[in-house]
Coordinates of C-alpha atoms and ligand atoms in Angstrom, one line a residue:
X1 CA -61.9 80.5 176.0
X2 CA -60.6 83.7 174.3
X3 CA -57.2 83.5 172.7
X4 CA -55.9 86.3 174.9
X5 CA -56.6 84.4 178.2
X6 CA -53.5 82.9 179.7
X7 CA -54.1 80.7 182.7
X8 CA -51.6 79.9 185.5
X9 CA -49.3 77.1 184.7
X10 CA -47.8 76.5 188.1
X11 CA -49.1 75.4 191.4
X12 CA -46.9 76.6 194.2
X13 CA -47.5 76.8 198.0
X14 CA -51.1 75.6 197.7
X15 CA -52.2 78.0 194.9
X16 CA -52.4 78.2 191.1
X17 CA -49.7 80.7 190.2
X18 CA -48.7 82.2 186.8
X19 CA -45.4 81.1 185.5
X20 CA -42.8 83.5 184.1
X21 CA -41.8 81.2 181.2
X22 CA -43.2 80.7 177.7
X23 CA -46.9 80.6 177.0
X24 CA -48.1 77.1 176.2
X25 CA -51.2 76.1 174.1
X26 CA -52.7 72.8 175.1
X27 CA -54.6 71.5 172.1
X28 CA -56.7 68.4 171.7
X29 CA -54.9 66.1 169.3
X30 CA -58.0 64.9 167.4
X31 CA -59.6 68.3 166.5
X32 CA -57.0 70.9 167.3
X33 CA -59.3 72.6 169.9
X34 CA -57.5 74.9 172.3
X35 CA -58.2 73.4 175.7
X36 CA -56.2 76.0 177.6
X37 CA -53.4 78.5 177.2
X38 CA -51.1 78.6 180.2
X39 CA -47.9 80.4 181.4
X40 CA -45.2 77.8 182.0
X41 CA -42.5 77.9 184.6
X42 CA -39.2 79.8 184.3
X43 CA -36.0 78.6 186.2
X44 CA -36.9 81.0 188.9
X45 CA -40.4 79.5 189.3
X46 CA -38.8 76.1 189.6
X47 CA -36.6 77.4 192.4
X48 CA -39.6 78.9 194.0
X49 CA -41.5 75.6 193.9
X50 CA -38.5 73.7 195.3
X51 CA -38.1 76.2 198.1
X52 CA -41.9 76.0 198.9
X53 CA -41.5 72.2 199.1
X54 CA -38.4 72.5 201.3
X55 CA -40.2 74.9 203.7
X56 CA -43.3 72.6 203.8
X57 CA -41.1 69.6 204.5
X58 CA -40.1 71.0 207.9
X59 CA -43.7 70.6 209.2
X60 CA -44.9 67.7 207.0
X61 CA -42.1 65.4 208.1
X62 CA -43.4 65.9 211.7
X63 CA -47.1 65.2 210.7
X64 CA -48.2 62.1 212.6
X65 CA -49.2 59.0 210.6
X66 CA -53.0 59.4 211.3
X67 CA -52.9 62.9 209.7
X68 CA -51.1 61.7 206.6
X69 CA -53.5 58.7 206.4
X70 CA -56.5 61.1 206.7
X71 CA -55.2 63.4 203.9
X72 CA -54.5 60.5 201.5
X73 CA -57.9 59.0 202.2
X74 CA -59.6 62.3 201.7
X75 CA -57.8 62.9 198.4
X76 CA -58.7 59.4 197.3
X77 CA -62.4 60.1 197.9
X78 CA -62.1 63.4 196.0
X79 CA -60.5 61.6 193.1
X80 CA -63.4 59.1 193.1
X81 CA -65.9 62.0 193.0
X82 CA -64.0 63.7 190.2
X83 CA -63.2 60.6 188.2
X84 CA -65.3 61.6 185.2
X85 CA -64.0 65.1 185.1
X86 CA -60.3 64.0 185.3
X87 CA -60.8 61.3 182.7
X88 CA -62.4 63.7 180.2
X89 CA -59.7 66.4 180.9
X90 CA -57.0 63.8 180.2
X91 CA -58.6 62.8 177.0
X92 CA -58.8 66.4 175.9
X93 CA -55.1 66.7 176.5
X94 CA -53.7 63.4 175.1
X95 CA -56.5 61.9 173.0
X96 CA -56.4 58.5 174.7
X97 CA -59.8 56.8 174.3
X98 CA -62.0 57.6 177.3
X99 CA -61.7 55.1 180.2
X100 CA -63.7 56.3 183.1
X101 CA -63.3 52.9 184.8
X102 CA -59.6 53.5 184.9
X103 CA -60.1 56.9 186.4
X104 CA -62.4 55.4 189.1
X105 CA -59.4 53.5 190.3
X106 CA -57.1 56.6 190.8
X107 CA -58.0 56.7 194.5
X108 CA -56.8 53.1 195.0
X109 CA -53.2 54.1 194.7
X110 CA -53.5 56.6 197.6
X111 CA -55.6 54.3 199.7
X112 CA -53.0 51.6 199.3
X113 CA -50.2 53.9 200.5
X114 CA -52.4 54.9 203.4
X115 CA -52.9 51.2 204.2
X116 CA -49.2 50.4 204.0
X117 CA -48.4 53.3 206.3
X118 CA -50.4 51.7 209.0
X119 CA -48.6 48.3 208.7
X120 CA -45.7 47.4 211.0
X121 CA -42.4 48.6 209.5
X122 CA -38.8 48.3 210.4
X123 CA -37.4 45.6 212.7
X124 CA -35.6 45.0 216.0
X125 CA -32.2 43.4 215.8
X126 CA -31.1 40.8 218.3
X127 CA -28.7 42.6 220.7
X128 CA -25.3 42.6 219.0
X129 CA -23.7 43.3 222.4
X130 CA -24.9 42.8 225.9
X131 CA -26.7 46.1 226.7
X132 CA -27.5 47.2 223.2
X133 CA -30.9 47.5 221.5
X134 CA -31.1 48.2 217.8
X135 CA -34.1 48.9 215.7
X136 CA -34.6 50.2 212.2
X137 CA -37.0 52.9 211.1
X138 CA -38.1 54.6 207.8
X139 CA -37.5 58.3 207.5
X140 CA -38.5 60.7 204.7
X141 CA -36.0 61.8 202.1
X142 CA -37.0 65.4 201.5
X143 CA -38.1 67.1 198.3
X144 CA -39.0 64.6 195.6
X145 CA -39.1 65.7 192.0
X146 CA -41.7 63.7 190.0
X147 CA -41.5 63.9 186.2
X148 CA -44.3 62.3 184.1
X149 CA -44.9 61.6 180.4
X150 CA -48.1 62.4 178.5
X151 CA -49.6 58.9 178.0
X152 CA -51.0 58.4 181.5
X153 CA -50.3 61.6 183.4
X154 CA -52.6 61.0 186.4
X155 CA -51.9 57.4 187.0
X156 CA -48.2 57.7 186.6
X157 CA -48.2 60.6 189.0
X158 CA -50.3 58.8 191.6
X159 CA -47.8 55.9 191.6
X160 CA -45.2 58.3 192.9
X161 CA -47.3 60.8 194.8
X162 CA -49.1 58.2 197.1
X163 CA -45.9 56.7 198.6
X164 CA -44.0 60.0 198.5
X165 CA -46.4 62.0 200.6
X166 CA -47.3 59.0 202.7
X167 CA -43.7 58.8 203.7
X168 CA -43.8 62.6 204.6
X169 CA -41.8 63.8 201.7
X170 CA -42.8 66.9 199.8
X171 CA -43.1 67.0 196.0
X172 CA -42.6 69.1 192.9
X173 CA -44.1 67.7 189.8
X174 CA -43.1 68.5 186.2
X175 CA -45.9 67.1 184.0
X176 CA -45.4 66.6 180.2
X177 CA -45.9 69.8 178.2
X178 CA -48.7 67.8 176.4
X179 CA -50.6 67.1 179.6
X180 CA -50.1 69.8 182.3
X181 CA -53.8 70.6 182.9
X182 CA -54.8 67.3 184.6
X183 CA -51.9 67.5 186.9
X184 CA -52.7 71.1 187.9
X185 CA -56.3 70.0 188.6
X186 CA -55.1 67.2 190.7
X187 CA -53.0 69.6 192.8
X188 CA -56.0 71.8 193.4
X189 CA -58.0 68.7 194.6
X190 CA -55.1 67.8 196.9
X191 CA -55.3 71.1 198.6
X192 CA -59.0 70.8 198.9
X193 CA -58.4 67.4 200.6
X194 CA -56.3 69.0 203.3
X195 CA -52.8 68.6 201.9
X196 CA -50.9 71.5 203.4
X197 CA -49.5 74.2 201.1
X198 CA -46.1 73.4 199.6
X199 CA -46.4 69.6 200.1
X200 CA -47.4 69.3 196.4
X201 CA -46.2 71.8 193.8
X202 CA -46.4 71.7 190.0
X203 CA -44.2 73.4 187.4
X204 CA -45.4 73.2 183.8
X205 CA -43.2 73.4 180.8
X206 CA -40.9 71.6 178.4
X207 CA -37.7 69.6 178.8
X208 CA -35.8 72.7 180.0
X209 CA -38.1 73.0 183.0
X210 CA -37.6 69.3 183.7
X211 CA -33.8 69.8 183.6
X212 CA -34.0 72.8 185.9
X213 CA -35.9 70.7 188.4
X214 CA -33.7 67.6 188.4
X215 CA -30.6 69.7 188.5
X216 CA -31.8 71.7 191.5
X217 CA -29.5 70.9 194.4
X218 CA -32.3 70.9 197.0
X219 CA -34.1 68.1 195.2
X220 CA -33.3 65.0 197.3
X221 CA -34.9 62.2 195.3
X222 CA -36.1 61.9 191.6
X223 CA -38.9 59.8 190.3
X224 CA -39.0 59.8 186.5
X225 CA -41.3 58.2 184.0
X226 CA -40.5 58.7 180.3
X227 CA -38.3 57.6 177.5
X228 CA -35.1 55.7 178.0
X229 CA -33.1 58.5 176.3
X230 CA -34.3 61.1 178.7
X231 CA -34.0 58.6 181.6
X232 CA -30.3 58.4 180.9
X233 CA -30.0 62.2 181.1
X234 CA -32.0 62.3 184.4
X235 CA -29.7 59.6 185.8
X236 CA -26.7 61.7 185.0
X237 CA -28.3 64.7 186.8
X238 CA -29.2 62.5 189.8
X239 CA -25.6 61.4 190.1
X240 CA -24.6 64.9 191.0
X241 CA -25.2 65.0 194.7
X242 CA -25.7 61.2 194.7
X243 CA -29.5 61.5 194.8
X244 CA -31.6 58.3 194.7
X245 CA -33.6 58.0 191.4
X246 CA -36.2 55.7 190.0
X247 CA -36.7 55.5 186.3
X248 CA -39.7 54.0 184.6
X249 CA -38.8 53.9 180.9
X250 CA -39.7 52.6 177.6
X251 CA -40.0 49.0 176.2
X252 CA -40.1 46.8 173.2
X253 CA -42.0 44.0 174.9
X254 CA -42.5 40.6 173.3
X255 CA -45.7 38.6 173.3
X256 CA -44.8 35.0 172.7
X257 CA -47.6 32.8 171.2
X258 CA -47.0 29.0 171.3
X259 CA -48.8 26.6 169.0
X260 CA -50.7 25.0 171.9
X261 CA -52.2 28.3 173.0
X262 CA -55.9 29.1 172.9
X263 CA -55.4 31.1 169.7
X264 CA -58.6 33.1 169.8
X265 CA -57.6 34.4 173.2
X266 CA -54.0 34.9 172.2
X267 CA -54.9 37.0 169.2
X268 CA -57.4 39.1 171.2
X269 CA -54.8 39.6 174.0
X270 CA -51.9 40.3 171.7
X271 CA -54.0 42.8 169.6
X272 CA -55.1 44.6 172.8
X273 CA -51.5 44.6 174.1
X274 CA -50.2 46.2 170.9
X275 CA -53.0 48.6 170.0
X276 CA -54.6 49.5 173.3
X277 CA -54.1 53.3 173.9
X278 CA -53.1 53.5 170.3
X279 CA -49.9 51.7 171.2
X280 CA -48.8 54.7 173.4
X281 CA -48.1 52.5 176.4
X282 CA -44.8 51.7 177.8
X283 CA -45.7 48.0 178.1
X284 CA -47.2 47.8 174.6
X285 CA -46.5 44.3 173.3
X286 CA -45.0 45.6 170.1
X287 CA -43.2 42.4 169.0
X288 CA -45.4 39.3 168.6
X289 CA -43.4 36.1 168.4
X290 CA -45.4 33.2 167.0
X291 CA -44.6 29.5 166.7
X292 CA -44.2 28.7 163.0
X293 CA -47.0 26.0 163.1
X294 CA -49.6 28.6 163.9
X295 CA -48.0 31.7 162.4
X296 CA -50.4 32.1 159.4
X297 CA -53.5 31.7 161.6
X298 CA -52.3 34.2 164.2
X299 CA -51.2 36.7 161.6
X300 CA -54.6 36.5 159.9
X301 CA -56.3 37.1 163.3
X302 CA -54.1 40.1 164.1
X303 CA -54.7 41.7 160.7
X304 CA -58.5 41.2 161.1
X305 CA -58.3 42.7 164.6
X306 CA -56.3 45.7 163.4
X307 CA -58.6 46.3 160.5
X308 CA -61.7 46.2 162.7
X309 CA -60.5 48.9 165.1
X310 CA -62.7 52.0 164.9
X311 CA -60.7 55.2 165.0
X312 CA -62.1 58.7 165.8
X313 CA -63.1 61.0 168.6
X314 CA -61.8 59.4 171.8
X315 CA -64.7 60.9 173.8
X316 CA -67.1 58.8 171.7
X317 CA -67.7 55.5 173.6
X318 CA -68.1 53.6 170.4
X319 CA -64.6 54.5 169.3
X320 CA -61.8 52.0 170.0
X321 CA -58.8 54.2 169.3
X322 CA -58.2 57.9 169.5
X323 CA -55.4 59.9 167.9
X324 CA -51.7 60.0 168.4
X325 CA -51.0 62.6 171.1
X326 CA -49.0 65.0 169.1
X327 CA -47.9 65.9 165.6
X328 CA -44.3 65.1 166.5
X329 CA -45.2 61.7 167.7
X330 CA -47.3 61.0 164.6
X331 CA -44.3 62.0 162.5
X332 CA -42.0 59.7 164.4
X333 CA -44.3 56.7 163.9
X334 CA -44.6 57.4 160.2
X335 CA -40.9 57.7 159.8
X336 CA -40.2 54.5 161.7
X337 CA -42.7 52.5 159.6
X338 CA -41.5 53.9 156.3
X339 CA -37.9 53.1 157.2
X340 CA -38.9 49.6 158.2
X341 CA -40.7 49.1 154.9
X342 CA -37.7 50.5 153.0
X343 CA -35.6 47.9 154.8
X344 CA -37.7 45.0 153.6
X345 CA -40.6 44.8 156.1
X346 CA -44.1 44.1 154.6
X347 CA -47.3 45.9 155.7
X348 CA -50.0 43.3 156.5
X349 CA -52.4 46.0 157.9
X350 CA -52.4 49.8 158.3
X351 CA -49.0 51.4 157.6
X352 CA -50.5 54.8 157.0
X353 CA -52.2 57.8 158.5
X354 CA -56.0 57.7 158.8
X355 CA -58.1 60.6 157.6
X356 CA -61.3 61.0 159.6
X357 CA -63.6 63.1 157.6
X358 CA -65.3 64.9 160.5
X359 CA -61.9 65.4 162.3
X360 CA -59.6 66.7 159.6
X361 CA -57.1 68.1 162.1
X362 CA -56.7 64.8 164.0
X363 CA -53.4 63.0 164.3
X364 CA -54.7 59.5 163.5
X365 CA -52.6 56.5 162.5
X366 CA -54.0 53.1 161.4
X367 CA -53.2 50.1 163.6
X368 CA -50.3 48.6 161.7
X369 CA -49.0 45.0 161.4
X370 CA -45.6 44.4 160.0
X371 CA -44.1 41.1 158.8
X372 CA -40.7 40.1 157.4
X373 CA -39.0 42.2 160.1
X374 CA -35.4 41.0 160.7
X375 CA -34.0 40.9 164.2
X376 CA -31.3 43.3 163.3
X377 CA -33.6 46.1 162.1
X378 CA -34.4 49.3 164.0
X379 CA -38.1 48.5 164.2
X380 CA -37.4 45.2 166.0
X381 CA -35.2 46.9 168.6
X382 CA -36.6 50.4 169.2
X383 CA -39.8 51.6 170.8
X384 CA -42.2 53.2 168.3
X385 CA -44.8 54.3 170.9
X386 CA -47.6 54.0 168.5
X387 CA -50.0 51.3 167.1
X388 CA -47.3 49.3 165.3
X389 CA -46.6 45.7 165.8
X390 CA -44.0 43.3 164.2
X391 CA -45.0 39.7 163.9
X392 CA -42.1 37.3 163.8
X393 CA -42.1 33.5 163.5
X394 CA -40.0 31.1 165.7
X395 CA -39.3 27.4 165.6
X396 CA -38.5 26.4 169.2
X397 CA -38.9 27.5 172.7
X398 CA -35.2 28.4 172.9
X399 CA -35.4 30.6 169.8
X400 CA -38.5 32.3 171.2
X401 CA -36.7 33.2 174.4
X402 CA -33.6 34.3 172.6
X403 CA -35.6 36.6 170.3
X404 CA -37.7 38.0 173.2
X405 CA -34.6 38.8 175.2
X406 CA -32.6 40.3 172.3
X407 CA -33.4 43.9 172.8
X408 CA -31.8 46.2 175.5
X409 CA -35.2 46.7 177.1
X410 CA -36.8 44.6 179.8
X411 CA -40.2 46.1 180.8
X412 CA -42.8 43.4 180.1
X413 CA -43.5 40.2 178.2
X414 CA -46.5 37.9 177.5
X415 CA -46.6 34.1 177.1
X416 CA -49.6 32.3 175.5
X417 CA -49.6 28.5 176.1
X418 CA -51.8 25.9 177.7
X419 CA -48.8 24.0 178.9
X420 CA -48.3 25.0 182.5
X421 CA -44.7 23.7 182.8
X422 CA -43.8 25.6 179.7
X423 CA -45.3 28.9 180.9
X424 CA -43.4 28.6 184.2
X425 CA -40.2 27.8 182.4
X426 CA -40.5 30.6 179.8
X427 CA -41.7 33.2 182.3
X428 CA -38.6 32.6 184.4
X429 CA -36.3 32.9 181.4
X430 CA -37.7 36.1 180.0
X431 CA -35.8 39.3 180.9
X432 CA -38.7 41.6 182.0
X433 CA -40.0 43.3 185.1
X434 CA -43.5 41.9 184.4
X435 CA -44.5 38.7 182.7
X436 CA -48.1 37.9 181.9
X437 CA -49.3 34.4 181.1
X438 CA -52.4 34.0 179.0
X439 CA -53.2 37.7 179.5
X440 CA -51.6 41.1 178.9
X441 CA -51.6 44.7 180.2
X442 CA -52.7 44.0 183.7
X443 CA -51.6 46.4 186.4
X444 CA -52.6 46.9 190.0
X445 CA -51.6 49.2 192.8
X446 CA -50.4 46.2 194.9
X447 CA -48.2 44.6 192.3
X448 CA -44.7 46.0 191.7
X449 CA -44.1 47.4 188.2
X450 CA -40.8 48.5 186.6
X451 CA -38.2 47.5 184.1
X452 CA -34.9 45.8 183.7
X453 CA -32.0 47.0 181.4
X454 CA -33.0 50.1 179.4
X455 CA -36.5 49.9 180.8
X456 CA -35.5 51.4 184.0
X457 CA -34.4 51.3 187.7
X458 CA -36.6 50.6 190.7
X459 CA -40.2 49.6 191.1
X460 CA -43.4 51.5 191.6
X461 CA -46.6 50.1 193.3
X462 CA -46.5 46.9 195.3
X463 CA -45.7 46.3 199.0
X464 CA -42.2 47.9 198.7
X465 CA -43.4 51.2 197.4
X466 CA -43.0 53.1 200.7
X467 CA -39.4 51.9 200.9
X468 CA -38.7 53.5 197.5
X469 CA -39.6 56.9 199.0
X470 CA -37.8 56.6 202.3
X471 CA -34.4 56.0 203.8
X472 CA -33.8 53.3 206.3
X473 CA -32.2 54.3 209.5
X474 CA -30.6 52.0 212.2
X475 CA -30.9 53.3 215.7
X476 CA -28.5 51.8 218.4
X477 CA -29.3 52.4 222.0
X478 CA -26.9 51.5 224.7
X479 CA -29.0 50.6 227.8
X480 CA -25.9 50.3 230.0
X481 CA -23.9 53.1 231.6
X482 CA -20.4 52.3 230.4
X483 CA -19.0 53.8 227.2
X484 CA -15.8 52.9 225.4
X485 CA -13.0 55.2 225.6
X486 CA -10.9 56.2 222.6
X487 CA -8.5 53.2 222.9
X488 CA -11.4 50.8 222.4
X489 CA -11.4 49.8 226.0
X490 CA -14.6 49.7 228.0
X491 CA -14.8 51.2 231.5
X492 CA -17.1 49.3 233.8
X493 CA -16.3 51.3 237.0
X494 CA -14.6 48.4 238.7
X495 CA -12.1 47.3 236.0
X496 CA -11.1 48.0 232.4
X497 CA -11.5 45.0 230.0
X498 CA -11.3 44.3 226.3
X499 CA -14.4 43.0 224.4
Ligands
NAD1 P1 -40.0 62.0 177.5 O1 -38.8 61.2 178.0 O2 -39.8 62.8 176.3 O3 -40.5 63.0 178.7 C1 -40.9 62.6 180.0 C2 -40.9 63.8 180.9 O4 -39.5 64.3 181.0 C3 -41.6 65.0 180.3 O5 -42.2 65.7 181.4 C4 -40.6 65.9 179.7 O6 -40.9 67.2 179.5 C5 -39.4 65.7 180.6 N1 -38.1 65.9 180.1 C6 -37.7 65.8 178.8 N2 -36.3 65.9 178.7 C7 -35.9 66.1 180.0 C8 -34.6 66.3 180.5 N3 -33.5 66.3 179.8 N4 -34.5 66.4 181.9 C9 -35.6 66.4 182.7 N5 -36.8 66.2 182.2 C10 -37.0 66.1 180.8 O7 -41.1 60.9 177.4 P2 -42.6 61.2 176.7 O8 -42.4 61.3 175.3 O9 -43.3 62.2 177.4 O10 -43.3 59.8 177.1 C11 -43.2 58.6 176.4 C12 -42.1 57.7 177.0 O11 -42.5 57.4 178.3 C13 -42.1 56.4 176.2 O12 -40.7 56.0 176.0 C14 -42.7 55.4 177.2 O13 -42.4 54.1 177.1 C15 -42.3 56.0 178.5 N6 -43.3 55.5 179.6 C16 -42.8 54.6 180.5 C17 -43.7 54.1 181.5 C18 -43.2 53.1 182.5 O14 -43.9 53.0 183.5 N7 -42.1 52.4 182.3 C19 -45.0 54.6 181.5 C20 -45.4 55.5 180.6 C21 -44.5 55.9 179.6

């Protein structure tokens, strides 16, 4: 593309639309290539997108279930057809190693929402009084603002979009400024699949665009994925107008390896949990707690695994790890590791940037293993969001649980043991929205995901996902003909009596 070309950075009312905000360059983080230059949204564009969604809600909320099921199913099929294209576009934006298999599952989220929509919902209450019938029903909420981070822009949007539009809400998305293109493309495909104009809108831009969206008074529900710090600000914005909000936030998840574990499996799983997606995953197992008796062996295995990781062009299938998604994030990782080392931590692997000769512009960082990390240090408590893991020994099950639970986060945890009673015991004591036993980093559209504490509020995916995007209404129907008067008495026609 020529440097003068500026593409539309908004999708409003079924069409790609130029924004009136700043121009944004989207560059690949491994070679600096200009993927696209787009015009982002101004506050006025945000207001336009919200009013398009409000307008569309009037019809979409009346759309019968079979119509919504048909649109979700058609979009799922289109996502299957475009899996390769979307996967490559996402890699060009955020540099995460190509995973077409992951992209081939995008449609599952939508098919699952369509499936749940056809299941019985609500219930009938036993008559609380003689002639009464009461039932409950789910109703849509209105305009939903969806805000997504850069690490998995499509998946994390689909977790929200499926249930939101299934429940007849309309949506305005604010993707990360690092990854707007894949979201704009998804919106185009949604229109092609038959989603009516205005049901899905996109406004690109930075934090200011996100703020304008969550503060807009016509937004009725907010679904946010991102850092805990931003999540707190979004929660404050949601409080104004008492809007429901879900927050999928960061983590500092512990992977606990007991001495009786299959250590080969544990090392492989823990390394994958920490270094997969270059550690830029909310559920990264960034603290590995290891029983003292096997500490040296596990540490040795982790260092070998880290050193063996091939870094480079994320589109090359022989590469294990791509770059960090932005210069700012690379800088943050470097600062946190340097600070940890200055505070007494030792570098057992990595601990530095990686220079890839054929990709001199790339933001690469070596998978890093830190030891001698104390439980009061920043690196023990704060999310790095990069390929950096702390390995910490423990003496007893109680100490392992105490260490695992000692951060303010509660997103995920792993337990590695061959003792079934121990795994059940520890899994139930860990403070985390997800616990994996003898595995790590498994997600599915039909399993709820979300965090405790500073890792968030609410759950995405799983059988309750439609409830998260609807309100419950109780409907009372009096089948009799007598209605109470203002004194609380009931007139039956023959006599007046108290209940
Ligand atoms: P971020 O919080 O900086 O940004 C997330 C989104 O919010 C972006 O679109 C951003 O532009 C927007 N934003 C920023 N400030 C805002 C404000 N004040 N008001 C409204 N919107 C605002 O997060 P990030 O750096 O893009 O993503 C990384 C973070 O996301 C990590 O902390 C990671 O753990 C978290 N994450 C969580 C999950 C999960 O499911 N729990 C999944 C992926 C990522």
